[in-house]
PDB file of C-alpha atoms in Angstrom:
ATOM      1  CA  MET A   1       7.613   3.672  -1.081  1.00 91.00           C
ATOM      2  CA  TYR A   2       8.028   4.001   2.685  1.00 93.00           C
ATOM      3  CA  LEU A   3       9.809   0.636   2.948  1.00 94.00           C
ATOM      4  CA  VAL A   4      12.117   1.542   0.054  1.00 94.00           C
ATOM      5  CA  THR A   5      12.903   4.885   1.741  1.00 94.00           C
ATOM      6  CA  VAL A   6      13.704   3.298   5.103  1.00 95.00           C
ATOM      7  CA  LEU A   7      15.703   0.366   3.699  1.00 93.00           C
ATOM      8  CA  GLY A   8      17.615   2.483   1.179  1.00 91.00           C
ATOM      9  CA  ASN A   9      18.640   5.140   3.693  1.00 93.00           C
ATOM     10  CA  LEU A  10      19.374   2.496   6.338  1.00 93.00           C
ATOM     11  CA  LEU A  11      21.743   0.712   3.934  1.00 89.00           C
ATOM     12  CA  ILE A  12      23.556   3.982   3.191  1.00 90.00           C
ATOM     13  CA  THR A  13      23.890   4.682   6.940  1.00 91.00           C
ATOM     14  CA  LEU A  14      25.162   1.164   7.739  1.00 89.00           C
ATOM     15  CA  ALA A  15      27.602   1.193   4.818  1.00 87.00           C
ATOM     16  CA  THR A  16      29.146   4.537   5.799  1.00 88.00           C
ATOM     17  CA  ILE A  17      29.444   3.543   9.477  1.00 88.00           C
ATOM     18  CA  SER A  18      30.796   0.011   8.965  1.00 85.00           C
ATOM     19  CA  ASP A  19      33.214   0.648   6.080  1.00 82.00           C
ATOM     20  CA  SER A  20      36.501   2.332   7.059  1.00 81.00           C
ATOM     21  CA  HIS A  21      36.985   3.551   3.468  1.00 80.00           C
ATOM     22  CA  LEU A  22      33.993   5.880   3.953  1.00 84.00           C
ATOM     23  CA  HIS A  23      35.128   7.459   7.228  1.00 88.00           C
ATOM     24  CA  MET A  24      35.424  10.873   5.595  1.00 91.00           C
ATOM     25  CA  PRO A  25      33.497  14.148   6.174  1.00 93.00           C
ATOM     26  CA  MET A  26      31.428  13.809   2.981  1.00 90.00           C
ATOM     27  CA  TYR A  27      30.128  10.364   3.962  1.00 91.00           C
ATOM     28  CA  PHE A  28      29.731  11.359   7.612  1.00 94.00           C
ATOM     29  CA  PHE A  29      27.298  14.067   6.501  1.00 95.00           C
ATOM     30  CA  LEU A  30      25.647  11.639   4.069  1.00 92.00           C
ATOM     31  CA  SER A  31      24.977   9.108   6.858  1.00 93.00           C
ATOM     32  CA  ASN A  32      23.419  11.875   8.960  1.00 95.00           C
ATOM     33  CA  LEU A  33      21.265  12.944   5.986  1.00 94.00           C
ATOM     34  CA  SER A  34      20.093   9.357   5.479  1.00 94.00           C
ATOM     35  CA  PHE A  35      19.182   9.029   9.159  1.00 95.00           C
ATOM     36  CA  VAL A  36      17.277  12.332   9.091  1.00 96.00           C
ATOM     37  CA  ASP A  37      15.436  11.258   5.906  1.00 94.00           C
ATOM     38  CA  ILE A  38      14.231   8.097   7.683  1.00 96.00           C
ATOM     39  CA  CYS A  39      12.932  10.211  10.585  1.00 96.00           C
ATOM     40  CA  PHE A  40      11.514  12.813   8.166  1.00 95.00           C
ATOM     41  CA  THR A  41       9.269  10.336   6.344  1.00 94.00           C
ATOM     42  CA  SER A  42       8.434   8.497   9.588  1.00 95.00           C
ATOM     43  CA  THR A  43       6.723  11.594  11.001  1.00 95.00           C
ATOM     44  CA  THR A  44       3.965  11.501   8.362  1.00 93.00           C
ATOM     45  CA  VAL A  45       3.828   8.286   6.301  1.00 93.00           C
ATOM     46  CA  PRO A  46       3.098   5.698   9.071  1.00 94.00           C
ATOM     47  CA  LYS A  47       0.132   7.751  10.264  1.00 92.00           C
ATOM     48  CA  MET A  48      -1.092   8.099   6.676  1.00 91.00           C
ATOM     49  CA  LEU A  49      -0.793   4.311   6.175  1.00 92.00           C
ATOM     50  CA  VAL A  50      -2.810   3.721   9.362  1.00 91.00           C
ATOM     51  CA  ASN A  51      -5.467   6.146   8.092  1.00 90.00           C
ATOM     52  CA  ILE A  52      -5.676   4.284   4.784  1.00 89.00           C
ATOM     53  CA  GLN A  53      -5.912   0.897   6.509  1.00 91.00           C
ATOM     54  CA  THR A  54      -8.504   1.907   9.153  1.00 90.00           C
ATOM     55  CA  GLN A  55     -10.431   4.316   6.897  1.00 87.00           C
ATOM     56  CA  SER A  56     -10.203   6.855   9.749  1.00 86.00           C
ATOM     57  CA  LYS A  57      -8.552  10.228   9.202  1.00 87.00           C
ATOM     58  CA  ALA A  58      -8.819  11.438  12.807  1.00 89.00           C
ATOM     59  CA  ILE A  59      -5.833  12.723  14.779  1.00 90.00           C
ATOM     60  CA  THR A  60      -5.732  14.060  18.320  1.00 90.00           C
ATOM     61  CA  TYR A  61      -4.724  17.623  19.134  1.00 90.00           C
ATOM     62  CA  ALA A  62      -1.597  16.431  20.976  1.00 92.00           C
ATOM     63  CA  GLY A  63      -0.744  14.068  18.120  1.00 93.00           C
ATOM     64  CA  CYS A  64      -1.147  16.858  15.592  1.00 93.00           C
ATOM     65  CA  ILE A  65       1.143  19.248  17.487  1.00 94.00           C
ATOM     66  CA  THR A  66       3.739  16.486  17.973  1.00 95.00           C
ATOM     67  CA  GLN A  67       3.661  15.553  14.285  1.00 95.00           C
ATOM     68  CA  MET A  68       4.023  19.191  13.265  1.00 95.00           C
ATOM     69  CA  GLN A  69       6.949  19.725  15.656  1.00 96.00           C
ATOM     70  CA  PHE A  70       8.917  16.716  14.397  1.00 96.00           C
ATOM     71  CA  PHE A  71       8.155  17.571  10.771  1.00 94.00           C
ATOM     72  CA  ILE A  72       9.585  21.083  11.268  1.00 95.00           C
ATOM     73  CA  LEU A  73      12.617  19.610  13.062  1.00 97.00           C
ATOM     74  CA  PHE A  74      13.580  17.028  10.439  1.00 96.00           C
ATOM     75  CA  SER A  75      12.747  19.159   7.386  1.00 93.00           C
ATOM     76  CA  GLY A  76      14.970  21.899   8.845  1.00 94.00           C
ATOM     77  CA  LEU A  77      17.750  19.369   9.495  1.00 96.00           C
ATOM     78  CA  ASP A  78      17.483  18.208   5.883  1.00 94.00           C
ATOM     79  CA  ILE A  79      18.042  21.772   4.690  1.00 93.00           C
ATOM     80  CA  PHE A  80      20.948  22.388   7.080  1.00 96.00           C
ATOM     81  CA  LEU A  81      22.711  19.112   6.220  1.00 95.00           C
ATOM     82  CA  LEU A  82      22.430  19.831   2.494  1.00 94.00           C
ATOM     83  CA  THR A  83      24.010  23.242   3.174  1.00 95.00           C
ATOM     84  CA  ILE A  84      26.834  21.678   5.209  1.00 96.00           C
ATOM     85  CA  MET A  85      27.462  19.172   2.413  1.00 93.00           C
ATOM     86  CA  ALA A  86      27.669  22.059  -0.078  1.00 93.00           C
ATOM     87  CA  TYR A  87      30.249  23.729   2.185  1.00 95.00           C
ATOM     88  CA  ASP A  88      32.193  20.446   2.335  1.00 95.00           C
ATOM     89  CA  ARG A  89      32.338  20.308  -1.472  1.00 92.00           C
ATOM     90  CA  PHE A  90      33.348  23.999  -1.558  1.00 94.00           C
ATOM     91  CA  VAL A  91      36.320  23.355   0.755  1.00 95.00           C
ATOM     92  CA  ALA A  92      37.300  20.154  -1.121  1.00 92.00           C
ATOM     93  CA  ILE A  93      37.372  21.876  -4.536  1.00 91.00           C
ATOM     94  CA  CYS A  94      38.336  25.468  -3.719  1.00 92.00           C
ATOM     95  CA  HIS A  95      40.800  24.741  -0.878  1.00 91.00           C
ATOM     96  CA  PRO A  96      41.979  21.149  -1.460  1.00 90.00           C
ATOM     97  CA  LEU A  97      45.323  21.596   0.341  1.00 91.00           C
ATOM     98  CA  HIS A  98      43.580  22.833   3.501  1.00 93.00           C
ATOM     99  CA  TYR A  99      40.696  20.321   3.377  1.00 94.00           C
ATOM    100  CA  VAL A 100      42.061  17.958   6.035  1.00 93.00           C
ATOM    101  CA  VAL A 101      42.898  20.873   8.349  1.00 94.00           C
ATOM    102  CA  ILE A 102      39.501  22.597   7.970  1.00 94.00           C
ATOM    103  CA  MET A 103      37.187  19.579   7.887  1.00 95.00           C
ATOM    104  CA  LYS A 104      38.478  17.904  11.028  1.00 94.00           C
ATOM    105  CA  PRO A 105      36.214  15.300  12.723  1.00 94.00           C
ATOM    106  CA  GLN A 106      35.607  17.635  15.680  1.00 96.00           C
ATOM    107  CA  PHE A 107      34.530  20.461  13.358  1.00 96.00           C
ATOM    108  CA  CYS A 108      32.253  18.161  11.351  1.00 96.00           C
ATOM    109  CA  GLY A 109      30.626  16.894  14.545  1.00 96.00           C
ATOM    110  CA  LEU A 110      30.187  20.477  15.757  1.00 97.00           C
ATOM    111  CA  LEU A 111      28.438  21.470  12.508  1.00 97.00           C
ATOM    112  CA  VAL A 112      25.931  18.624  12.877  1.00 97.00           C
ATOM    113  CA  LEU A 113      25.414  19.343  16.592  1.00 97.00           C
ATOM    114  CA  VAL A 114      24.745  23.046  15.954  1.00 97.00           C
ATOM    115  CA  SER A 115      22.250  22.081  13.209  1.00 97.00           C
ATOM    116  CA  TRP A 116      20.359  19.872  15.679  1.00 97.00           C
ATOM    117  CA  ILE A 117      20.318  22.578  18.386  1.00 97.00           C
ATOM    118  CA  ILE A 118      19.088  25.326  16.028  1.00 97.00           C
ATOM    119  CA  ASN A 119      16.330  23.171  14.544  1.00 97.00           C
ATOM    120  CA  ILE A 120      15.185  21.816  17.923  1.00 97.00           C
ATOM    121  CA  LEU A 121      14.836  25.399  19.197  1.00 97.00           C
ATOM    122  CA  HIS A 122      13.054  26.404  15.967  1.00 96.00           C
ATOM    123  CA  SER A 123      10.565  23.508  16.187  1.00 96.00           C
ATOM    124  CA  TRP A 124       9.874  24.335  19.840  1.00 96.00           C
ATOM    125  CA  LEU A 125       9.305  28.005  18.971  1.00 96.00           C
ATOM    126  CA  GLN A 126       6.827  27.186  16.198  1.00 95.00           C
ATOM    127  CA  SER A 127       5.010  24.667  18.419  1.00 95.00           C
ATOM    128  CA  ILE A 128       4.689  27.243  21.221  1.00 95.00           C
ATOM    129  CA  MET A 129       3.298  29.787  18.743  1.00 94.00           C
ATOM    130  CA  VAL A 130       0.630  27.259  17.671  1.00 94.00           C
ATOM    131  CA  LEU A 131      -0.172  26.195  21.255  1.00 94.00           C
ATOM    132  CA  ARG A 132      -1.076  29.770  22.167  1.00 92.00           C
ATOM    133  CA  LEU A 133      -3.804  29.802  19.479  1.00 92.00           C
ATOM    134  CA  SER A 134      -7.414  28.703  19.933  1.00 90.00           C
ATOM    135  CA  PHE A 135      -9.016  26.138  17.624  1.00 87.00           C
ATOM    136  CA  CYS A 136     -12.614  25.146  17.007  1.00 81.00           C
ATOM    137  CA  THR A 137     -13.633  21.507  17.489  1.00 77.00           C
ATOM    138  CA  ASP A 138     -13.828  18.977  14.630  1.00 77.00           C
ATOM    139  CA  LEU A 139     -11.480  20.778  12.268  1.00 82.00           C
ATOM    140  CA  GLU A 140     -10.698  19.362   8.833  1.00 86.00           C
ATOM    141  CA  ILE A 141      -7.096  19.827   7.692  1.00 85.00           C
ATOM    142  CA  PRO A 142      -6.815  19.725   3.855  1.00 80.00           C
ATOM    143  CA  HIS A 143      -3.545  17.824   4.054  1.00 82.00           C
ATOM    144  CA  PHE A 144      -2.206  14.343   4.855  1.00 87.00           C
ATOM    145  CA  PHE A 145      -0.333  15.683   7.910  1.00 90.00           C
ATOM    146  CA  CYS A 146      -0.464  18.614  10.332  1.00 91.00           C
ATOM    147  CA  GLU A 147       1.393  21.270   8.384  1.00 87.00           C
ATOM    148  CA  LEU A 148       2.272  24.555  10.155  1.00 89.00           C
ATOM    149  CA  ASN A 149       0.773  26.907   7.563  1.00 85.00           C
ATOM    150  CA  HIS A 150      -2.548  25.027   7.498  1.00 84.00           C
ATOM    151  CA  MET A 151      -2.700  24.968  11.284  1.00 89.00           C
ATOM    152  CA  LEU A 152      -2.284  28.751  11.478  1.00 89.00           C
ATOM    153  CA  HIS A 153      -5.005  29.329   8.877  1.00 86.00           C
ATOM    154  CA  LEU A 154      -7.449  27.095  10.798  1.00 88.00           C
ATOM    155  CA  ALA A 155      -7.008  28.964  14.097  1.00 89.00           C
ATOM    156  CA  CYS A 156     -10.067  30.723  15.488  1.00 89.00           C
ATOM    157  CA  SER A 157      -7.985  33.348  17.332  1.00 87.00           C
ATOM    158  CA  ASP A 158      -5.698  36.052  15.951  1.00 88.00           C
ATOM    159  CA  ASN A 159      -2.719  34.386  14.233  1.00 89.00           C
ATOM    160  CA  PHE A 160      -0.836  37.486  13.011  1.00 91.00           C
ATOM    161  CA  VAL A 161       2.136  37.102  15.388  1.00 92.00           C
ATOM    162  CA  SER A 162       2.417  33.387  14.662  1.00 92.00           C
ATOM    163  CA  GLU A 163       2.452  33.998  10.897  1.00 90.00           C
ATOM    164  CA  VAL A 164       5.122  36.689  11.261  1.00 93.00           C
ATOM    165  CA  VAL A 165       7.287  34.296  13.301  1.00 93.00           C
ATOM    166  CA  MET A 166       6.761  31.545  10.706  1.00 91.00           C
ATOM    167  CA  TYR A 167       7.765  33.716   7.730  1.00 89.00           C
ATOM    168  CA  VAL A 168      10.717  35.373   9.513  1.00 92.00           C
ATOM    169  CA  ALA A 169      12.042  31.956  10.559  1.00 92.00           C
ATOM    170  CA  ALA A 170      11.582  30.635   7.008  1.00 87.00           C
ATOM    171  CA  VAL A 171      13.524  33.556   5.529  1.00 89.00           C
ATOM    172  CA  LEU A 172      16.337  33.373   8.097  1.00 93.00           C
ATOM    173  CA  LEU A 173      16.777  29.586   8.205  1.00 92.00           C
ATOM    174  CA  ALA A 174      15.663  28.196   4.833  1.00 88.00           C
ATOM    175  CA  GLY A 175      16.588  31.352   2.907  1.00 89.00           C
ATOM    176  CA  GLY A 176      19.953  31.653   4.650  1.00 93.00           C
ATOM    177  CA  ALA A 177      20.733  27.985   4.029  1.00 93.00           C
ATOM    178  CA  PHE A 178      19.787  28.289   0.354  1.00 90.00           C
ATOM    179  CA  ALA A 179      21.969  31.396   0.016  1.00 93.00           C
ATOM    180  CA  GLY A 180      24.851  29.403   1.516  1.00 94.00           C
ATOM    181  CA  ILE A 181      24.341  26.627  -1.055  1.00 93.00           C
ATOM    182  CA  LEU A 182      24.225  29.137  -3.928  1.00 93.00           C
ATOM    183  CA  TYR A 183      27.391  30.875  -2.703  1.00 95.00           C
ATOM    184  CA  SER A 184      29.228  27.550  -2.307  1.00 93.00           C
ATOM    185  CA  TYR A 185      28.339  26.443  -5.828  1.00 93.00           C
ATOM    186  CA  PHE A 186      29.165  29.838  -7.288  1.00 94.00           C
ATOM    187  CA  LYS A 187      32.688  29.519  -5.865  1.00 93.00           C
ATOM    188  CA  ILE A 188      32.853  25.845  -6.939  1.00 92.00           C
ATOM    189  CA  VAL A 189      31.896  26.663 -10.550  1.00 91.00           C
ATOM    190  CA  SER A 190      34.436  29.511 -10.595  1.00 91.00           C
ATOM    191  CA  SER A 191      37.176  27.176  -9.374  1.00 90.00           C
ATOM    192  CA  ILE A 192      36.218  24.426 -11.842  1.00 89.00           C
ATOM    193  CA  CYS A 193      36.276  26.882 -14.765  1.00 88.00           C
ATOM    194  CA  ALA A 194      39.814  27.890 -13.742  1.00 85.00           C
ATOM    195  CA  ILE A 195      41.050  24.287 -14.149  1.00 82.00           C
ATOM    196  CA  SER A 196      42.965  23.989 -17.419  1.00 81.00           C
ATOM    197  CA  SER A 197      42.344  20.340 -18.353  1.00 81.00           C
ATOM    198  CA  ALA A 198      38.915  19.044 -19.368  1.00 80.00           C
ATOM    199  CA  GLN A 199      39.529  15.818 -17.437  1.00 82.00           C
ATOM    200  CA  GLY A 200      40.307  17.800 -14.279  1.00 79.00           C
ATOM    201  CA  ARG A 201      37.122  19.853 -14.661  1.00 82.00           C
ATOM    202  CA  TYR A 202      35.050  16.697 -15.152  1.00 81.00           C
ATOM    203  CA  LYS A 203      36.604  14.972 -12.128  1.00 78.00           C
ATOM    204  CA  ALA A 204      36.007  18.012  -9.894  1.00 77.00           C
ATOM    205  CA  PHE A 205      32.420  18.486 -11.035  1.00 80.00           C
ATOM    206  CA  SER A 206      31.565  14.766 -10.779  1.00 81.00           C
ATOM    207  CA  THR A 207      32.043  14.936  -6.988  1.00 77.00           C
ATOM    208  CA  CYS A 208      29.220  17.494  -6.810  1.00 85.00           C
ATOM    209  CA  VAL A 209      26.682  15.929  -9.180  1.00 84.00           C
ATOM    210  CA  SER A 210      24.975  13.690  -6.599  1.00 83.00           C
ATOM    211  CA  HIS A 211      24.667  16.457  -4.013  1.00 84.00           C
ATOM    212  CA  LEU A 212      23.483  18.960  -6.602  1.00 87.00           C
ATOM    213  CA  SER A 213      20.820  16.475  -7.770  1.00 84.00           C
ATOM    214  CA  VAL A 214      19.540  15.976  -4.197  1.00 86.00           C
ATOM    215  CA  VAL A 215      19.497  19.741  -3.531  1.00 87.00           C
ATOM    216  CA  SER A 216      17.596  20.399  -6.772  1.00 84.00           C
ATOM    217  CA  LEU A 217      15.080  17.637  -6.029  1.00 81.00           C
ATOM    218  CA  PHE A 218      14.411  18.819  -2.472  1.00 81.00           C
ATOM    219  CA  TYR A 219      14.226  22.560  -3.152  1.00 80.00           C
ATOM    220  CA  CYS A 220      12.325  22.308  -6.451  1.00 76.00           C
ATOM    221  CA  THR A 221       9.650  20.039  -4.985  1.00 72.00           C
ATOM    222  CA  GLY A 222       9.465  22.140  -1.801  1.00 71.00           C
ATOM    223  CA  LEU A 223       9.114  25.320  -3.849  1.00 69.00           C
ATOM    224  CA  GLY A 224       6.438  23.605  -5.921  1.00 64.00           C
ATOM    225  CA  VAL A 225       4.298  23.207  -2.796  1.00 64.00           C
ATOM    226  CA  TYR A 226       4.135  26.949  -2.172  1.00 61.00           C
ATOM    227  CA  LEU A 227       3.771  27.852  -5.832  1.00 59.00           C
ATOM    228  CA  SER A 228       0.920  25.376  -6.291  1.00 59.00           C
ATOM    229  CA  SER A 229      -0.878  26.719  -3.206  1.00 55.00           C
ATOM    230  CA  ALA A 230      -0.446  30.300  -4.455  1.00 53.00           C
ATOM    231  CA  VAL A 231      -1.537  29.662  -8.060  1.00 57.00           C
ATOM    232  CA  THR A 232      -4.435  27.221  -7.639  1.00 56.00           C
ATOM    233  CA  GLN A 233      -7.442  27.336  -5.362  1.00 52.00           C
ATOM    234  CA  ASN A 234      -7.599  23.542  -5.113  1.00 56.00           C
ATOM    235  CA  SER A 235      -6.998  22.699  -1.439  1.00 54.00           C
ATOM    236  CA  HIS A 236      -5.581  19.272  -2.295  1.00 58.00           C
ATOM    237  CA  SER A 237      -2.861  20.553  -4.671  1.00 58.00           C
ATOM    238  CA  PRO A 238      -0.405  21.511  -1.881  1.00 65.00           C
ATOM    239  CA  ALA A 239      -0.919  18.080  -0.298  1.00 70.00           C
ATOM    240  CA  THR A 240      -0.136  16.369  -3.585  1.00 70.00           C
ATOM    241  CA  ALA A 241       2.961  18.507  -4.102  1.00 70.00           C
ATOM    242  CA  SER A 242       4.073  17.863  -0.506  1.00 77.00           C
ATOM    243  CA  VAL A 243       4.314  14.137  -1.256  1.00 80.00           C
ATOM    244  CA  MET A 244       7.159  14.963  -3.653  1.00 77.00           C
ATOM    245  CA  TYR A 245       9.524  16.534  -1.118  1.00 79.00           C
ATOM    246  CA  SER A 246       8.379  14.665   2.002  1.00 84.00           C
ATOM    247  CA  VAL A 247       8.138  11.141   0.506  1.00 87.00           C
ATOM    248  CA  VAL A 248       9.580  10.938  -3.017  1.00 85.00           C
ATOM    249  CA  ALA A 249      12.741  13.014  -2.416  1.00 86.00           C
ATOM    250  CA  PRO A 250      13.932  11.000   0.646  1.00 90.00           C
ATOM    251  CA  MET A 251      13.195   7.781  -1.264  1.00 90.00           C
ATOM    252  CA  LEU A 252      15.307   8.813  -4.274  1.00 88.00           C
ATOM    253  CA  ASN A 253      18.286  10.165  -2.287  1.00 87.00           C
ATOM    254  CA  PRO A 254      19.914   6.739  -1.652  1.00 86.00           C
ATOM    255  CA  PHE A 255      19.591   5.838  -5.355  1.00 86.00           C
ATOM    256  CA  ILE A 256      21.103   9.157  -6.448  1.00 85.00           C
ATOM    257  CA  TYR A 257      24.118   8.728  -4.177  1.00 82.00           C
ATOM    258  CA  SER A 258      24.636   4.992  -4.675  1.00 78.00           C
ATOM    259  CA  LEU A 259      24.204   4.879  -8.464  1.00 71.00           C
ATOM    260  CA  ARG A 260      26.682   7.707  -9.135  1.00 69.00           C
ATOM    261  CA  ASN A 261      29.211   6.919  -6.404  1.00 76.00           C
ATOM    262  CA  LYS A 262      31.733   4.087  -6.813  1.00 78.00           C
ATOM    263  CA  ASP A 263      32.763   4.247  -3.130  1.00 79.00           C
ATOM    264  CA  ILE A 264      29.167   3.781  -1.942  1.00 82.00           C
ATOM    265  CA  LYS A 265      28.566   0.917  -4.386  1.00 79.00           C
ATOM    266  CA  SER A 266      31.756  -0.815  -3.241  1.00 82.00           C
ATOM    267  CA  ALA A 267      30.838  -0.323   0.427  1.00 79.00           C
ATOM    268  CA  LEU A 268      27.333  -1.723  -0.138  1.00 78.00           C
ATOM    269  CA  ARG A 269      28.825  -4.709  -1.959  1.00 81.00           C
ATOM    270  CA  ARG A 270      31.233  -5.384   0.917  1.00 81.00           C
ATOM    271  CA  LEU A 271      28.400  -4.995   3.440  1.00 76.00           C
ATOM    272  CA  CYS A 272      26.223  -7.517   1.578  1.00 79.00           C
ATOM    273  CA  GLU A 273      29.142  -9.953   1.321  1.00 76.00           C
ATOM    274  CA  ARG A 274      29.828  -9.714   5.067  1.00 76.00           C
ATOM    275  CA  GLU A 275      26.179 -10.275   5.951  1.00 70.00           C
ATOM    276  CA  THR A 276      25.961 -13.211   3.527  1.00 75.00           C
ATOM    277  CA  MET A 277      29.045 -14.798   5.103  1.00 73.00           C
ATOM    278  CA  LYS A 278      27.604 -14.325   8.603  1.00 70.00           C
ATOM    279  CA  ALA A 279      24.320 -15.899   7.530  1.00 64.00           C
ATOM    280  CA  SER A 280      26.104 -18.893   5.978  1.00 64.00           C
ATOM    281  CA  VAL A 281      28.200 -19.422   9.143  1.00 59.00           C
ATOM    282  CA  VAL A 282      25.076 -19.362  11.323  1.00 58.00           C
ATOM    283  CA  LEU A 283      23.341 -21.811   8.983  1.00 57.00           C
ATOM    284  CA  ARG A 284      26.377 -24.147   9.068  1.00 62.00           C
ATOM    285  CA  LEU A 285      26.444 -24.016  12.864  1.00 59.00           C
ATOM    286  CA  LYS A 286      22.779 -24.878  13.065  1.00 61.00           C
ATOM    287  CA  ARG A 287      23.266 -27.854  10.772  1.00 63.00           C
ATOM    288  CA  ASN A 288      26.356 -29.040  12.712  1.00 59.00           C
ATOM    289  CA  PRO A 289      25.790 -28.187  16.406  1.00 57.00           C
TER     290      PRO A 289
END
């Protein structure tokens, strides 16, 4: 699953960068999402694979804090990029005549840069709040990675301030981003309903299906983690649910975008053809030096 995730998202990134037909805002954001998904799964899965292979589940304190910090960073970036992509679809459908003026390359780059800055500061803040806590030795984390909520609950010192910071940040960042996605799709649906022809409505909505599928997959599985931890007392249920949004969702994203998008499929085909031609030229040169 990890190899499929890395290879699938890497192919999407290479196709969008190398193919001039995909040098558009929508695919620029998609390539950034694919890169972040690779980093997102790489913060947890390689360590888990090492644990399975060595039969050792130990992790150092520094390693745990580092893993937690990068997990917060890349999960936050995932949420922000999905919100930006929803805004891109909102502008494309609701303001098509102004799309080129609004979604300029400089503005798109600025949106991604601001997302990185906000999430880097957020991950640093949460890491600092955990570093100020005291922990007992030989702790057992009921998870396959160092998750912020579990870390706070395992602290031996008072964690009230840290929990307040965690929930306030979650409401402001994740809640605000989700509200932005809902608002964008509310306006999109309103605009699509105003289109007179059925073919026009279908064409407009088809550009949103892939993104809407990815958003639903990520948010539904992420919400399932917190619902499962609230409903059941089984400590391993949240860990099982976390696999869905931290491993399964990034793995399925390339398939969702490539299977429903003719431009991506064409770009991947052209990329494979170019690489095949390069390989055949190298082989011919080796045979005839």
